[in-house]
XYZ file of C-alpha atoms in Angstrom:
174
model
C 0.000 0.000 0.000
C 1.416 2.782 -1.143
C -1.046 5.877 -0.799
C -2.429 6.955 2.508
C -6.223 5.205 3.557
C -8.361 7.616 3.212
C -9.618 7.650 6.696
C -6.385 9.276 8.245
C -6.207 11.686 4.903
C -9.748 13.404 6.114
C -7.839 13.577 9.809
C -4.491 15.173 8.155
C -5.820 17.660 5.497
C -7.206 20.085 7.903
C -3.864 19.730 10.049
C -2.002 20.691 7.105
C -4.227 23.985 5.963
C -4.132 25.235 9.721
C -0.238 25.032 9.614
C 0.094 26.737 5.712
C -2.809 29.317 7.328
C -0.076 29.928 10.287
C 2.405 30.034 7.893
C 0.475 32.569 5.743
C -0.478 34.956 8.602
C 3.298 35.559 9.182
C 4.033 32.811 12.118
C 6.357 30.643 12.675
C 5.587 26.919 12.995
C 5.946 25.278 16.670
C 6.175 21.467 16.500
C 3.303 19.457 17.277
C 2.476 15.881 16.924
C -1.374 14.651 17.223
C -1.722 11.308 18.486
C -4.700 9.594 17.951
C -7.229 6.814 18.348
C -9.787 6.100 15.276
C -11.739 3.526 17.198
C -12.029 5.672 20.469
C -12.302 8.906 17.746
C -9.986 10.799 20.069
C -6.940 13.156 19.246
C -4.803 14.614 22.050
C -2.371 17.211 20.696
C 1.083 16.961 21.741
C 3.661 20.395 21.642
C 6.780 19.543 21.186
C 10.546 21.497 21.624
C 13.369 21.684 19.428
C 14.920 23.784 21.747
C 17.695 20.996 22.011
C 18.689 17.714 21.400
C 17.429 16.359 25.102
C 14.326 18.373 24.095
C 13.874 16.874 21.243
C 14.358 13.064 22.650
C 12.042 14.402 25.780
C 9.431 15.281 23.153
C 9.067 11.997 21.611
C 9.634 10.147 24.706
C 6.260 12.150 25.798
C 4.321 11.176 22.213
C 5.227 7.631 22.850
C 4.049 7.960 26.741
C 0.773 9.270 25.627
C 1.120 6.633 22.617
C 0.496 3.772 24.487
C -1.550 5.242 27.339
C -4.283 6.341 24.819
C -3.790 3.165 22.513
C -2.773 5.313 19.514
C -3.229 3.929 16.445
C -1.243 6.924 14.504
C 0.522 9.613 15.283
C 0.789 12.948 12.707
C 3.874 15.366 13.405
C 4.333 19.217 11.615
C 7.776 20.234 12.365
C 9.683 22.665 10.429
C 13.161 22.396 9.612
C 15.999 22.974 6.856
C 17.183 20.962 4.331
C 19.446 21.208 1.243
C 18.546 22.446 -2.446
C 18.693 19.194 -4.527
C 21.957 20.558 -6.232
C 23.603 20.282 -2.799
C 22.153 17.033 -1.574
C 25.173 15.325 -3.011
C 27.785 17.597 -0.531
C 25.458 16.362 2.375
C 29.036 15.099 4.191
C 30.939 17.807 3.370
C 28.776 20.348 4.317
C 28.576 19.071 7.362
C 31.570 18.622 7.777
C 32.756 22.162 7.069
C 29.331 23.825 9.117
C 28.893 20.993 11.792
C 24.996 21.465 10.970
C 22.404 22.262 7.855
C 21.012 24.945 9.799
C 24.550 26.458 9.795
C 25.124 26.039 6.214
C 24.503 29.050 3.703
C 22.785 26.570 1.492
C 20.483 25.950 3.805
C 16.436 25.913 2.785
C 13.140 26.211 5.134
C 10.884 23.220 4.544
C 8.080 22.421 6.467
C 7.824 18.694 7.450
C 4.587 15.904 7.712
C 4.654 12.590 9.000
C 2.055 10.378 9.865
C 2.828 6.692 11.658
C 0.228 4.323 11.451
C -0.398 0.414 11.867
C -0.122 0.554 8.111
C 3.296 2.365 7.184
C 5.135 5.562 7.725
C 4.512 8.455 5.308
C 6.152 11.565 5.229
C 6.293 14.764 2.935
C 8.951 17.541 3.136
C 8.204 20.614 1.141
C 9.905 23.794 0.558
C 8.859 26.771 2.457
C 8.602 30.086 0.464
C 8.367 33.885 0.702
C 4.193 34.447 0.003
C 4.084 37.048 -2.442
C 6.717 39.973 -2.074
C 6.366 40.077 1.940
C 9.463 38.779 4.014
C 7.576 38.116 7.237
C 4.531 35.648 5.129
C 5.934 32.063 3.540
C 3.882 29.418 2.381
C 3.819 25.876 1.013
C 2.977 23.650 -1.908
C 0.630 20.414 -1.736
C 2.294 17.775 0.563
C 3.057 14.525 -1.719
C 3.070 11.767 0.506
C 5.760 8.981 -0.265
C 5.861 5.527 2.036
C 8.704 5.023 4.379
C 9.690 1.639 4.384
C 12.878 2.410 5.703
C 13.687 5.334 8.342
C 15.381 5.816 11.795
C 15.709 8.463 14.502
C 13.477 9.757 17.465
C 10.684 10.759 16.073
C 9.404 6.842 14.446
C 8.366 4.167 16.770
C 5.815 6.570 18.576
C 3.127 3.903 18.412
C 2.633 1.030 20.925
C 2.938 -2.393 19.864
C -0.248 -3.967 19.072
C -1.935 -6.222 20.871
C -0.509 -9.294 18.496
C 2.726 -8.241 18.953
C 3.851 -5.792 16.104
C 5.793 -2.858 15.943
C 4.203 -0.074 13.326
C 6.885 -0.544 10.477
C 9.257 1.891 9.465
C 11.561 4.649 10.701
C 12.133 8.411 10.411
C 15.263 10.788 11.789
């Protein structure tokens, strides 16, 4: 399965206007991850902190707490963050090398990121965040194209509980 079921598209598409509204009005993202129950039809909102790297790991320590205690059966994170213009993508190790981070690095690009873990794969969508129009304070976004993760790592996968027969929500994301 390679497109998202429906069902958690009607959740996500609202979730992903509000934050290109936000966006739009001139304000700057805050991470947040929405962790949620279809059976129950409960969704808890979760702020998270980039603040640091123990902030970060505290955040999804706290997504996976509330994971399991409200038997999640996905979890949908917004997080901005910067990436590399395609042209650079094959310096990845060097510029990091020579900056120590992307966010350091004068090639760096804004790009707004969407993930959403489910019992049924890990899809995520990065896009490019741009000046809206001619102001410098107001960016927006393009349509989110979703692509399936079979293959990710890092804190922020793994936020859902095992199931009750056992299995681990496949794949993994940095």
């Amino acid at each position: 399965m390679s497109m998202i079921p429906t069902t958690y598209r009607t959740l996500i598409d609202p979730l992903i206007d509000v934050a290109r509204g936000i966006l739009e009005s001139g304000e700057h993202l805050v991470p947040v991850a929405f962790v949620g129950n279809l059976t129950s039809g409960q969704t808890h909102q979760v702020m998270m902190s980039a603040a640091s790297e123990s902030a970060k790991d505290e955040s999804a320590e706290l997504v996976r707490h509330l994971a399991a205690l409200h038997e999640a059966d996905f979890v949908f994170v917004i997080m901005d963050a910067w990436g590399l213009p395609r042209a650079k993508m094959h310096r990845y190790k060097e510029i990091l090398e020579r900056y120590g981070s992307i966010g350091a690095s004068p090639y760096r690009v804004d790009i707004v990121s969407f993930t959403l873990e489910t019992r049924h794969g890990l899809w995520v969508a990065q896009m490019q965040v741009k000046p809206k129009g001619v102001s410098k304070k107001r960016r927006t976004f393009g349509e989110p194209a979703f692509e399936l993760f079979t293959e990710a790592q890092g804190r922020f996968v793994h936020l859902l509980p095992e199931s009750e027969a056992g299995e681990a929500p496949s794949g993994v994301l940095h």
